[in-house]
Coordinates of N, CA and C in Angstrom, one line a residue:
M887 N -2.0 44.4 3.5 CA -0.7 44.1 3.1 C -0.6 42.7 2.5
E888 N 0.1 42.6 1.4 CA 0.2 41.3 0.7 C 1.0 40.3 1.5
K889 N 0.4 39.1 1.6 CA 1.1 38.0 2.3 C 2.2 37.4 1.5
P890 N 3.3 37.0 2.1 CA 4.4 36.4 1.4 C 4.0 35.1 0.7
K891 N 4.4 34.9 -0.5 CA 4.1 33.7 -1.3 C 5.0 32.6 -0.8
V892 N 4.5 31.4 -0.6 CA 5.3 30.3 -0.2 C 5.0 29.0 -1.0
I893 N 6.0 28.1 -1.1 CA 5.8 26.7 -1.5 C 5.8 25.9 -0.2
F894 N 4.9 24.9 -0.1 CA 4.8 24.1 1.0 C 5.3 22.7 0.7
S895 N 6.4 22.2 1.4 CA 6.9 20.9 1.1 C 6.0 19.8 1.7
W896 N 5.4 19.1 0.8 CA 4.3 18.1 1.1 C 4.7 16.7 0.9
S897 N 4.7 15.9 2.0 CA 5.0 14.5 1.9 C 3.8 13.6 1.8
G898 N 2.6 14.2 2.2 CA 1.4 13.5 2.2 C 1.1 12.8 3.5
G899 N 2.0 13.0 4.5 CA 1.8 12.3 5.8 C 1.3 13.3 6.9
K900 N 1.3 12.8 8.1 CA 0.6 13.5 9.2 C 1.3 14.8 9.5
D901 N 2.7 14.8 9.6 CA 3.4 16.1 10.0 C 3.1 17.2 8.9
S902 N 3.2 16.8 7.6 CA 2.8 17.8 6.6 C 1.4 18.3 6.7
S903 N 0.5 17.4 7.0 CA -0.9 17.8 7.1 C -1.1 18.7 8.3
Y904 N -0.5 18.4 9.4 CA -0.7 19.2 10.6 C -0.1 20.6 10.4
C905 N 1.1 20.6 9.8 CA 1.8 21.8 9.6 C 1.1 22.7 8.6
L906 N 0.5 22.1 7.5 CA -0.2 22.9 6.5 C -1.5 23.5 7.2
H907 N -2.1 22.7 8.0 CA -3.3 23.2 8.7 C -3.0 24.4 9.6
K908 N -1.9 24.3 10.3 CA -1.4 25.4 11.1 C -1.2 26.7 10.2
V909 N -0.5 26.5 9.1 CA -0.1 27.6 8.2 C -1.4 28.3 7.6
L910 N -2.4 27.4 7.2 CA -3.6 27.9 6.6 C -4.4 28.6 7.7
Q911 N -4.5 28.1 8.9 CA -5.2 28.7 10.0 C -4.7 30.1 10.4
E912 N -3.3 30.2 10.5 CA -2.7 31.4 10.9 C -2.8 32.5 9.8
D913 N -2.9 32.0 8.5 CA -3.1 32.9 7.4 C -2.1 34.0 7.3
I914 N -0.8 33.6 7.6 CA 0.3 34.6 7.4 C 0.9 34.5 6.0
F915 N 0.8 33.3 5.4 CA 1.4 33.1 4.1 C 0.3 32.8 3.0
D916 N 0.7 33.1 1.8 CA -0.1 32.7 0.6 C 0.5 31.4 0.0
V917 N -0.1 30.3 0.3 CA 0.5 29.0 -0.1 C 0.1 28.8 -1.6
K918 N 1.1 29.0 -2.5 CA 0.8 28.9 -3.9 C 0.9 27.5 -4.4
Y919 N 1.8 26.7 -3.9 CA 2.0 25.3 -4.4 C 2.3 24.4 -3.2
L920 N 2.0 23.1 -3.4 CA 2.5 22.0 -2.6 C 3.7 21.5 -3.5
L921 N 4.7 20.9 -2.8 CA 5.8 20.3 -3.5 C 6.2 19.0 -3.0
T922 N 6.3 18.0 -3.8 CA 6.6 16.6 -3.4 C 7.6 16.0 -4.4
T923 N 8.5 15.2 -3.8 CA 9.5 14.4 -4.6 C 8.9 13.0 -4.9
V924 N 8.9 12.7 -6.2 CA 8.3 11.4 -6.7 C 9.4 10.6 -7.4
N925 N 9.4 9.3 -7.0 CA 10.3 8.4 -7.7 C 9.7 8.1 -9.1
G926 N 10.4 8.6 -10.1 CA 9.9 8.6 -11.5 C 9.9 7.2 -12.1
N927 N 10.7 6.3 -11.5 CA 10.7 4.9 -12.0 C 9.5 4.1 -11.7
V928 N 8.9 4.4 -10.5 CA 7.7 3.6 -10.1 C 6.5 4.5 -9.9
N929 N 6.6 5.8 -10.1 CA 5.6 6.8 -9.9 C 4.9 6.7 -8.5
R930 N 5.8 6.8 -7.5 CA 5.4 6.7 -6.1 C 6.2 7.8 -5.3
V931 N 5.6 8.3 -4.2 CA 6.2 9.3 -3.4 C 7.5 8.7 -2.8
S932 N 8.6 9.4 -2.9 CA 9.9 8.9 -2.4 C 9.8 8.6 -1.0
M933 N 10.4 7.5 -0.6 CA 10.4 6.9 0.8 C 9.1 6.4 1.3
H934 N 8.0 7.2 1.1 CA 6.7 6.7 1.6 C 6.1 5.6 0.8
G935 N 6.5 5.5 -0.5 CA 6.0 4.5 -1.4 C 4.5 4.6 -1.8
V936 N 3.9 5.8 -1.5 CA 2.5 6.0 -1.9 C 2.4 6.3 -3.3
R937 N 1.3 5.8 -4.0 CA 1.1 5.9 -5.4 C 0.9 7.4 -5.8
E938 N 1.5 7.8 -6.9 CA 1.3 9.2 -7.3 C -0.1 9.6 -7.5
E939 N -1.0 8.7 -7.9 CA -2.4 9.0 -8.0 C -3.0 9.4 -6.7
L940 N -2.6 8.8 -5.6 CA -3.1 9.2 -4.3 C -2.6 10.6 -3.9
L941 N -1.4 10.9 -4.3 CA -0.8 12.2 -4.1 C -1.6 13.3 -4.8
D942 N -2.0 13.0 -6.0 CA -2.8 13.9 -6.8 C -4.2 14.1 -6.2
M943 N -4.7 13.0 -5.7 CA -6.1 13.1 -5.0 C -6.0 14.0 -3.8
Q944 N -4.9 13.9 -3.0 CA -4.7 14.8 -1.9 C -4.7 16.2 -2.3
A945 N -3.9 16.5 -3.3 CA -3.7 17.9 -3.7 C -5.1 18.5 -4.2
D946 N -5.8 17.6 -5.0 CA -7.1 18.1 -5.5 C -8.1 18.3 -4.3
S947 N -8.1 17.5 -3.3 CA -9.0 17.7 -2.2 C -8.6 18.9 -1.3
I948 N -7.3 19.2 -1.2 CA -6.8 20.4 -0.5 C -7.1 21.6 -1.3
G949 N -7.0 21.5 -2.6 CA -7.3 22.7 -3.4 C -6.1 23.6 -3.7
I950 N -4.9 23.1 -3.5 CA -3.6 23.8 -3.8 C -2.9 23.1 -4.9
P951 N -2.4 23.8 -6.0 CA -1.7 23.1 -7.0 C -0.4 22.4 -6.5
L952 N -0.1 21.3 -7.2 CA 1.0 20.4 -6.8 C 2.1 20.5 -7.8
L953 N 3.3 20.7 -7.3 CA 4.6 20.6 -8.1 C 5.3 19.4 -7.7
K954 N 5.9 18.7 -8.7 CA 6.6 17.4 -8.4 C 8.0 17.5 -8.9
V955 N 8.9 17.0 -8.1 CA 10.3 16.8 -8.5 C 10.5 15.3 -8.7
Y956 N 10.7 14.9 -10.0 CA 10.9 13.5 -10.3 C 12.4 13.1 -10.3
V957 N 12.6 12.0 -9.5 CA 14.0 11.5 -9.5 C 14.0 10.1 -10.0
K958 N 15.0 9.7 -10.6 CA 15.1 8.3 -11.2 C 16.4 7.6 -10.7
E959 N 17.5 8.4 -10.6 CA 18.8 7.8 -10.3 C 18.9 7.5 -8.8
G960 N 18.1 8.3 -8.0 CA 18.1 8.1 -6.5 C 19.3 8.6 -5.8
T961 N 20.0 9.6 -6.4 CA 21.2 10.2 -5.8 C 20.9 11.6 -5.3
N962 N 21.7 12.1 -4.3 CA 21.5 13.4 -3.8 C 21.7 14.5 -4.9
D963 N 22.7 14.2 -5.7 CA 23.1 15.2 -6.8 C 21.9 15.4 -7.7
E964 N 21.2 14.3 -8.1 CA 20.1 14.4 -9.0 C 19.0 15.1 -8.3
Y965 N 18.7 14.8 -7.0 CA 17.6 15.4 -6.3 C 17.9 16.9 -6.2
E966 N 19.1 17.3 -5.8 CA 19.4 18.7 -5.7 C 19.4 19.5 -7.0
R967 N 19.8 18.8 -8.0 CA 19.7 19.5 -9.4 C 18.3 19.7 -9.8
Q968 N 17.4 18.7 -9.7 CA 16.0 18.9 -10.1 C 15.3 19.9 -9.2
M969 N 15.6 19.8 -7.9 CA 15.0 20.7 -6.9 C 15.4 22.2 -7.2
E970 N 16.6 22.4 -7.5 CA 17.1 23.7 -7.8 C 16.4 24.3 -9.0
A971 N 16.3 23.5 -10.1 CA 15.6 24.0 -11.3 C 14.2 24.4 -11.0
L972 N 13.5 23.6 -10.2 CA 12.1 23.9 -9.9 C 12.0 25.1 -9.0
L973 N 12.8 25.3 -8.0 CA 12.8 26.4 -7.1 C 13.1 27.7 -7.8
L974 N 14.0 27.7 -8.8 CA 14.4 28.9 -9.5 C 13.2 29.4 -10.4
K975 N 12.5 28.4 -10.9 CA 11.3 28.7 -11.6 C 10.2 29.4 -10.7
A976 N 10.1 28.8 -9.5 CA 9.1 29.4 -8.5 C 9.6 30.8 -8.1
K977 N 10.9 30.9 -8.0 CA 11.4 32.2 -7.6 C 11.1 33.3 -8.6
S978 N 11.1 32.9 -9.8 CA 10.7 33.9 -10.9 C 9.3 34.3 -10.8
E979 N 8.5 33.6 -10.0 CA 7.0 34.0 -9.8 C 6.9 34.8 -8.5
G980 N 8.0 35.2 -7.9 CA 8.0 36.0 -6.7 C 7.9 35.2 -5.4
I981 N 8.2 33.9 -5.5 CA 8.2 33.1 -4.3 C 9.6 33.0 -3.7
Q982 N 9.6 33.4 -2.4 CA 10.9 33.5 -1.7 C 11.1 32.5 -0.6
L983 N 10.0 31.8 -0.2 CA 10.0 31.0 1.0 C 9.5 29.6 0.7
V984 N 10.1 28.6 1.4 CA 9.6 27.2 1.3 C 9.3 26.7 2.7
V985 N 8.1 26.2 3.0 CA 7.7 25.8 4.3 C 7.9 24.3 4.5
F986 N 8.5 23.9 5.6 CA 8.8 22.5 5.9 C 8.1 22.1 7.2
G987 N 7.7 20.8 7.3 CA 7.0 20.3 8.5 C 8.0 19.6 9.4
D988 N 9.3 19.8 9.3 CA 10.2 19.2 10.2 C 10.1 19.6 11.7
I989 N 10.4 18.7 12.6 CA 10.2 19.0 14.0 C 11.4 19.2 14.8
F990 N 12.4 18.2 14.7 CA 13.6 18.4 15.5 C 14.9 17.9 15.0
L991 N 15.0 17.4 13.8 CA 16.2 16.9 13.3 C 17.1 18.1 12.8
E992 N 18.1 18.4 13.6 CA 18.9 19.6 13.3 C 19.7 19.5 12.0
D993 N 20.3 18.3 11.7 CA 21.0 18.1 10.5 C 20.2 18.3 9.2
L994 N 18.9 17.8 9.3 CA 18.0 18.0 8.2 C 17.6 19.4 8.0
R995 N 17.4 20.2 9.1 CA 17.1 21.6 9.0 C 18.2 22.4 8.3
V996 N 19.5 22.1 8.7 CA 20.6 22.8 8.2 C 20.8 22.4 6.7
Y997 N 20.5 21.2 6.3 CA 20.6 20.7 4.9 C 19.6 21.5 4.1
R998 N 18.3 21.6 4.6 CA 17.3 22.3 3.9 C 17.7 23.8 3.7
E999 N 18.1 24.4 4.8 CA 18.5 25.8 4.8 C 19.6 26.1 3.8
N1000 N 20.6 25.2 3.8 CA 21.7 25.4 2.8 C 21.2 25.3 1.4
N1001 N 20.3 24.3 1.1 CA 19.8 24.2 -0.3 C 19.0 25.4 -0.7
M1002 N 18.2 25.9 0.2 CA 17.4 27.1 -0.1 C 18.3 28.3 -0.3
A1003 N 19.4 28.4 0.4 CA 20.3 29.5 0.3 C 21.0 29.5 -1.1
K1004 N 21.2 28.4 -1.6 CA 21.9 28.2 -3.0 C 21.0 28.9 -4.1
V1005 N 19.7 29.0 -3.9 CA 18.9 29.7 -4.9 C 18.3 31.0 -4.4
G1006 N 18.9 31.5 -3.2 CA 18.4 32.7 -2.7 C 17.1 32.7 -2.1
M1007 N 16.7 31.6 -1.6 CA 15.4 31.4 -0.9 C 15.6 31.1 0.6
K1008 N 14.5 31.1 1.4 CA 14.6 30.8 2.8 C 13.6 29.7 3.2
A1009 N 14.0 28.9 4.2 CA 13.2 27.8 4.7 C 12.5 28.3 5.9
V1010 N 11.2 27.9 6.1 CA 10.4 28.2 7.2 C 10.0 26.9 7.9
F1011 N 10.0 26.9 9.2 CA 9.7 25.7 10.0 C 8.6 26.0 11.1
P1012 N 7.3 26.0 10.7 CA 6.3 26.4 11.6 C 6.1 25.5 12.9
I1013 N 6.4 24.2 12.8 CA 6.2 23.3 13.9 C 7.5 22.9 14.6
W1014 N 8.6 23.6 14.3 CA 9.9 23.3 14.8 C 9.9 23.3 16.4
K1015 N 10.5 22.2 16.9 CA 10.6 22.0 18.4 C 9.2 21.8 19.1
T1016 N 8.2 21.5 18.4 CA 6.9 21.2 19.0 C 7.1 19.8 19.6
D1017 N 6.6 19.7 20.8 CA 6.6 18.4 21.5 C 5.9 17.3 20.7
T1018 N 6.5 16.2 20.3 CA 5.9 15.3 19.4 C 4.7 14.5 19.9
T1019 N 4.7 14.3 21.2 CA 3.6 13.6 21.9 C 2.4 14.6 21.9
S1020 N 2.6 15.8 22.2 CA 1.5 16.8 22.1 C 1.0 17.0 20.7
L1021 N 1.9 17.0 19.7 CA 1.5 17.2 18.3 C 0.6 16.0 17.9
I1022 N 1.1 14.8 18.1 CA 0.3 13.6 17.6 C -1.1 13.6 18.3
N1023 N -1.1 14.0 19.6 CA -2.4 14.0 20.3 C -3.3 15.1 19.7
D1024 N -2.8 16.2 19.4 CA -3.6 17.3 18.8 C -4.0 17.0 17.4
F1025 N -3.2 16.3 16.7 CA -3.5 15.8 15.3 C -4.7 14.9 15.4
I1026 N -4.8 14.0 16.3 CA -5.9 13.1 16.5 C -7.1 13.9 17.0
E1027 N -6.9 14.8 17.9 CA -8.0 15.6 18.4 C -8.7 16.5 17.3
K1028 N -7.9 16.9 16.3 CA -8.4 17.7 15.2 C -9.1 16.8 14.2
N1029 N -9.2 15.6 14.4 CA -10.0 14.6 13.6 C -9.3 14.4 12.2
F1030 N -8.0 14.4 12.2 CA -7.2 14.0 11.0 C -7.2 12.4 11.1
K1031 N -7.2 11.8 9.9 CA -7.2 10.4 9.7 C -6.0 10.0 8.9
T1032 N -5.2 9.1 9.4 CA -4.0 8.8 8.7 C -3.6 7.3 9.0
I1033 N -2.8 6.7 8.1 CA -2.5 5.3 8.2 C -1.0 5.2 7.9
T1034 N -0.3 4.3 8.6 CA 1.1 4.0 8.3 C 1.3 3.4 7.0
C1035 N 2.2 3.9 6.2 CA 2.4 3.3 4.8 C 3.8 2.7 4.7
C1036 N 4.7 3.0 5.7 CA 6.0 2.5 5.7 C 6.5 2.4 7.1
V1037 N 7.2 1.3 7.6 CA 7.8 1.3 8.9 C 9.2 0.7 8.8
N1038 N 10.0 1.2 9.7 CA 11.4 0.8 9.8 C 11.5 -0.4 10.7
D1039 N 12.0 -1.6 10.1 CA 11.9 -2.8 10.9 C 12.9 -2.9 12.1
G1040 N 13.8 -1.8 12.2 CA 14.6 -1.7 13.4 C 13.9 -1.3 14.6
Y1041 N 12.7 -0.7 14.4 CA 11.9 -0.3 15.5 C 10.5 -1.0 15.6
L1042 N 9.9 -1.2 14.4 CA 8.6 -1.8 14.4 C 8.5 -2.9 13.4
N1043 N 7.6 -3.9 13.7 CA 7.5 -5.1 12.9 C 6.4 -4.9 11.9
E1044 N 6.1 -6.0 11.1 CA 5.1 -5.9 10.0 C 3.8 -5.5 10.5
S1045 N 3.4 -5.8 11.7 CA 2.0 -5.6 12.2 C 1.7 -4.1 12.3
W1046 N 2.8 -3.2 12.3 CA 2.6 -1.8 12.4 C 2.3 -1.1 11.1
V1047 N 2.6 -1.7 10.0 CA 2.4 -1.1 8.7 C 0.9 -1.3 8.2
G1048 N 0.3 -0.2 7.8 CA -1.1 -0.3 7.4 C -2.0 -0.1 8.6
R1049 N -1.5 0.4 9.7 CA -2.2 0.6 10.9 C -2.7 2.1 11.0
E1050 N -3.9 2.3 11.5 CA -4.5 3.6 11.7 C -3.8 4.3 12.9
I1051 N -3.5 5.6 12.7 CA -2.9 6.4 13.8 C -4.1 6.9 14.7
D1052 N -4.2 6.3 15.9 CA -5.2 6.7 16.8 C -4.7 6.6 18.3
R1053 N -5.5 6.8 19.3 CA -5.0 6.7 20.6 C -4.3 5.4 21.0
S1054 N -4.8 4.3 20.5 CA -4.2 3.0 20.9 C -2.9 2.9 20.2
F1055 N -2.7 3.4 19.0 CA -1.5 3.4 18.3 C -0.4 4.1 19.1
V1056 N -0.7 5.3 19.5 CA 0.2 6.1 20.3 C 0.6 5.4 21.6
N1057 N -0.4 4.8 22.3 CA -0.2 4.2 23.6 C 0.6 2.9 23.4
D1058 N 0.5 2.2 22.2 CA 1.2 1.0 22.0 C 2.7 1.2 21.5
L1059 N 3.0 2.4 21.1 CA 4.4 2.6 20.5 C 5.5 2.2 21.6
P1060 N 6.5 1.5 21.1 CA 7.6 1.2 22.0 C 8.3 2.5 22.5
K1061 N 8.9 2.4 23.7 CA 9.5 3.6 24.3 C 10.6 4.2 23.5
N1062 N 11.3 3.4 22.6 CA 12.4 4.0 21.8 C 11.9 4.5 20.5
V1063 N 10.6 4.6 20.3 CA 10.1 5.2 19.1 C 9.5 6.6 19.3
D1064 N 9.9 7.6 18.6 CA 9.3 8.9 18.8 C 7.9 8.9 18.4
A1065 N 7.1 9.7 19.1 CA 5.6 9.6 19.0 C 5.2 10.0 17.5
C1066 N 6.0 10.8 16.9 CA 5.7 11.2 15.5 C 6.6 10.5 14.5
G1067 N 7.4 9.5 15.0 CA 8.3 8.8 14.0 C 9.3 9.8 13.4
E1068 N 9.7 10.8 14.1 CA 10.6 11.8 13.5 C 12.0 11.3 13.2
N1069 N 12.4 10.2 13.8 CA 13.7 9.6 13.4 C 13.6 8.6 12.3
G1070 N 12.4 8.6 11.6 CA 12.2 7.7 10.5 C 11.7 6.4 10.8
E1071 N 11.1 6.3 12.1 CA 10.6 5.0 12.5 C 9.4 4.5 11.7
Y1072 N 8.6 5.5 11.3 CA 7.4 5.2 10.5 C 7.0 6.4 9.6
H1073 N 6.3 6.1 8.5 CA 5.8 7.2 7.7 C 4.3 6.9 7.4
T1074 N 3.6 8.0 7.1 CA 2.1 7.9 7.0 C 1.5 8.5 5.8
F1075 N 0.3 8.2 5.5 CA -0.5 8.8 4.4 C -1.8 9.3 5.1
C1076 N -2.0 10.6 4.9 CA -3.2 11.3 5.5 C -4.3 11.3 4.5
Y1077 N -5.5 10.9 4.9 CA -6.6 10.8 3.9 C -7.8 11.5 4.3
E1078 N -7.9 12.1 5.5 CA -9.1 12.9 5.9 C -8.7 13.9 7.0
G1079 N -9.4 15.0 7.0 CA -9.1 16.0 8.1 C -9.5 17.4 7.7
P1080 N -9.3 18.4 8.5 CA -9.7 19.7 8.2 C -9.1 20.4 7.0
I1081 N -8.0 19.9 6.5 CA -7.4 20.5 5.3 C -8.0 20.0 4.0
F1082 N -8.8 18.9 4.1 CA -9.3 18.2 2.9 C -10.8 18.5 2.7
K1083 N -11.2 18.8 1.5 CA -12.6 19.1 1.1 C -13.3 17.8 1.1
K1084 N -12.6 16.7 0.7 CA -13.3 15.4 0.7 C -12.3 14.3 1.1
K1085 N -12.8 13.2 1.6 CA -12.0 12.1 2.0 C -11.3 11.4 0.8
I1086 N -10.0 11.0 1.0 CA -9.3 10.2 0.0 C -9.6 8.7 0.2
N1087 N -10.3 8.1 -0.8 CA -10.7 6.7 -0.6 C -9.7 5.8 -1.2
F1088 N -9.4 4.7 -0.5 CA -8.4 3.7 -1.0 C -8.7 2.4 -0.3
N1089 N -8.2 1.3 -1.0 CA -8.1 0.0 -0.3 C -6.7 -0.3 0.1
I1090 N -6.6 -1.2 1.1 CA -5.3 -1.6 1.6 C -4.9 -2.8 0.9
G1091 N -3.8 -2.7 0.2 CA -3.3 -3.9 -0.6 C -2.3 -4.7 0.1
E1092 N -1.4 -5.3 -0.6 CA -0.4 -6.2 0.0 C 0.7 -5.5 0.8
K1093 N 1.3 -6.2 1.7 CA 2.5 -5.7 2.4 C 3.7 -6.2 1.7
I1094 N 4.7 -5.3 1.6 CA 5.9 -5.6 0.8 C 7.1 -5.3 1.7
Y1095 N 8.1 -6.2 1.8 CA 9.3 -5.9 2.6 C 10.5 -5.6 1.6
K1096 N 11.2 -4.6 1.9 CA 12.3 -4.2 1.1 C 13.6 -4.1 2.0
P1097 N 14.5 -5.0 1.8 CA 15.7 -5.0 2.7 C 16.6 -3.8 2.4
L1098 N 17.2 -3.3 3.5 CA 18.1 -2.2 3.4 C 18.8 -2.1 4.8
E1099 N 20.2 -2.1 4.8 CA 20.9 -2.1 6.1 C 21.4 -0.7 6.4
I1100 N 21.0 -0.1 7.5 CA 21.4 1.2 8.0 C 21.6 1.0 9.5
K1101 N 22.7 1.6 10.0 CA 22.8 1.6 11.5 C 22.5 3.0 12.0
T1102 N 21.6 3.0 13.0 CA 21.2 4.3 13.5 C 22.4 4.9 14.3
T1103 N 22.5 6.2 14.4 CA 23.6 6.9 15.1 C 23.1 7.4 16.4
D1104 N 24.1 7.6 17.3 CA 23.8 8.0 18.7 C 23.3 9.4 18.8
D1105 N 23.4 10.2 17.7 CA 22.9 11.6 17.7 C 21.4 11.7 17.4
S1106 N 20.8 10.6 17.2 CA 19.3 10.6 17.1 C 18.7 11.1 18.4
V1107 N 17.5 11.7 18.3 CA 16.9 12.1 19.6 C 16.5 10.9 20.4
C1108 N 15.9 9.9 19.7 CA 15.6 8.7 20.4 C 16.9 7.7 20.2
T1109 N 17.8 7.8 21.2 CA 19.1 7.1 21.0 C 18.9 5.6 21.1
S1110 N 19.6 4.9 20.2 CA 19.5 3.4 20.2 C 20.7 2.9 19.4
N1111 N 20.9 1.6 19.5 CA 22.0 1.0 18.7 C 21.3 0.0 17.8
I1112 N 20.2 0.4 17.2 CA 19.4 -0.5 16.4 C 19.9 -0.6 15.0
V1113 N 19.9 -1.8 14.5 CA 20.3 -2.0 13.1 C 19.0 -2.2 12.3
T1114 N 18.8 -1.4 11.2 CA 17.7 -1.5 10.4 C 18.1 -2.4 9.2
K1115 N 17.3 -3.5 9.1 CA 17.5 -4.5 8.0 C 16.7 -4.2 6.8
G1116 N 15.6 -3.4 7.0 CA 14.7 -3.1 5.9 C 13.5 -2.4 6.3
F1117 N 12.6 -2.2 5.4 CA 11.3 -1.5 5.6 C 10.1 -2.2 5.1
W1118 N 9.1 -2.2 5.9 CA 7.8 -2.7 5.5 C 6.9 -1.6 4.9
F1119 N 6.4 -1.9 3.7 CA 5.5 -1.0 3.0 C 4.2 -1.7 2.8
V1120 N 3.1 -0.8 2.8 CA 1.8 -1.4 2.4 C 1.3 -0.6 1.2
D1121 N 0.8 -1.4 0.2 CA 0.3 -0.8 -1.0 C -1.1 -0.2 -0.8
L1122 N -1.3 1.1 -0.9 CA -2.6 1.7 -0.8 C -3.1 1.9 -2.2
I1123 N -4.3 1.4 -2.5 CA -4.8 1.3 -3.9 C -6.0 2.3 -4.0
P1124 N -5.8 3.3 -4.9 CA -6.9 4.4 -5.0 C -8.2 3.8 -5.4
L1125 N -9.3 4.4 -5.0 CA -10.6 4.0 -5.4 C -11.2 5.1 -6.3

């Protein structure tokens, strides 16, 4: 019986990598494409700040073609417009499903489901409601290698950006930080593991601080009254 064709929403980080590994191992879906949003002004992965070249290196190592949604205005309208055009094209190829690596943010899940419904497609969430501490420990156990590329300064200081995700990282996390950073506390770049045919090589460049004021809401899973003043990024330089 033919497996359903899917697009996999790929951020390049640990949750995407873990989720893709699960999907490929279960062999229920035919993953035709990876899909990533790229800031077209700076050619970096949106929010994560990872260079597009490293994204391309990941896709090449995984061996699945990569689709990119380029945004320049930085508005939801632009993002949804560009995404809809790309998804409609994919739908014409017989793809009905998009796989996401989200874990527990209900609002985000509803947003994704609504966007998929607009183009007559469905969202799939293979790691939904997985315990995040168990997930990060299993991620490490499976010999994935990843590094933090962006941290929210409301939760973590400069010393946390550019840090390897390992046992000591998990043990050192403050109690108000989700183990997988699911509330946006930190983002990662995955460069080695069972989904990759070869390691992604890079050097660690300068750390960059970008101010941005957001107040976290009490409906977050890790409740707090923390004010985010900005984000620390580290520039990962391809080799």
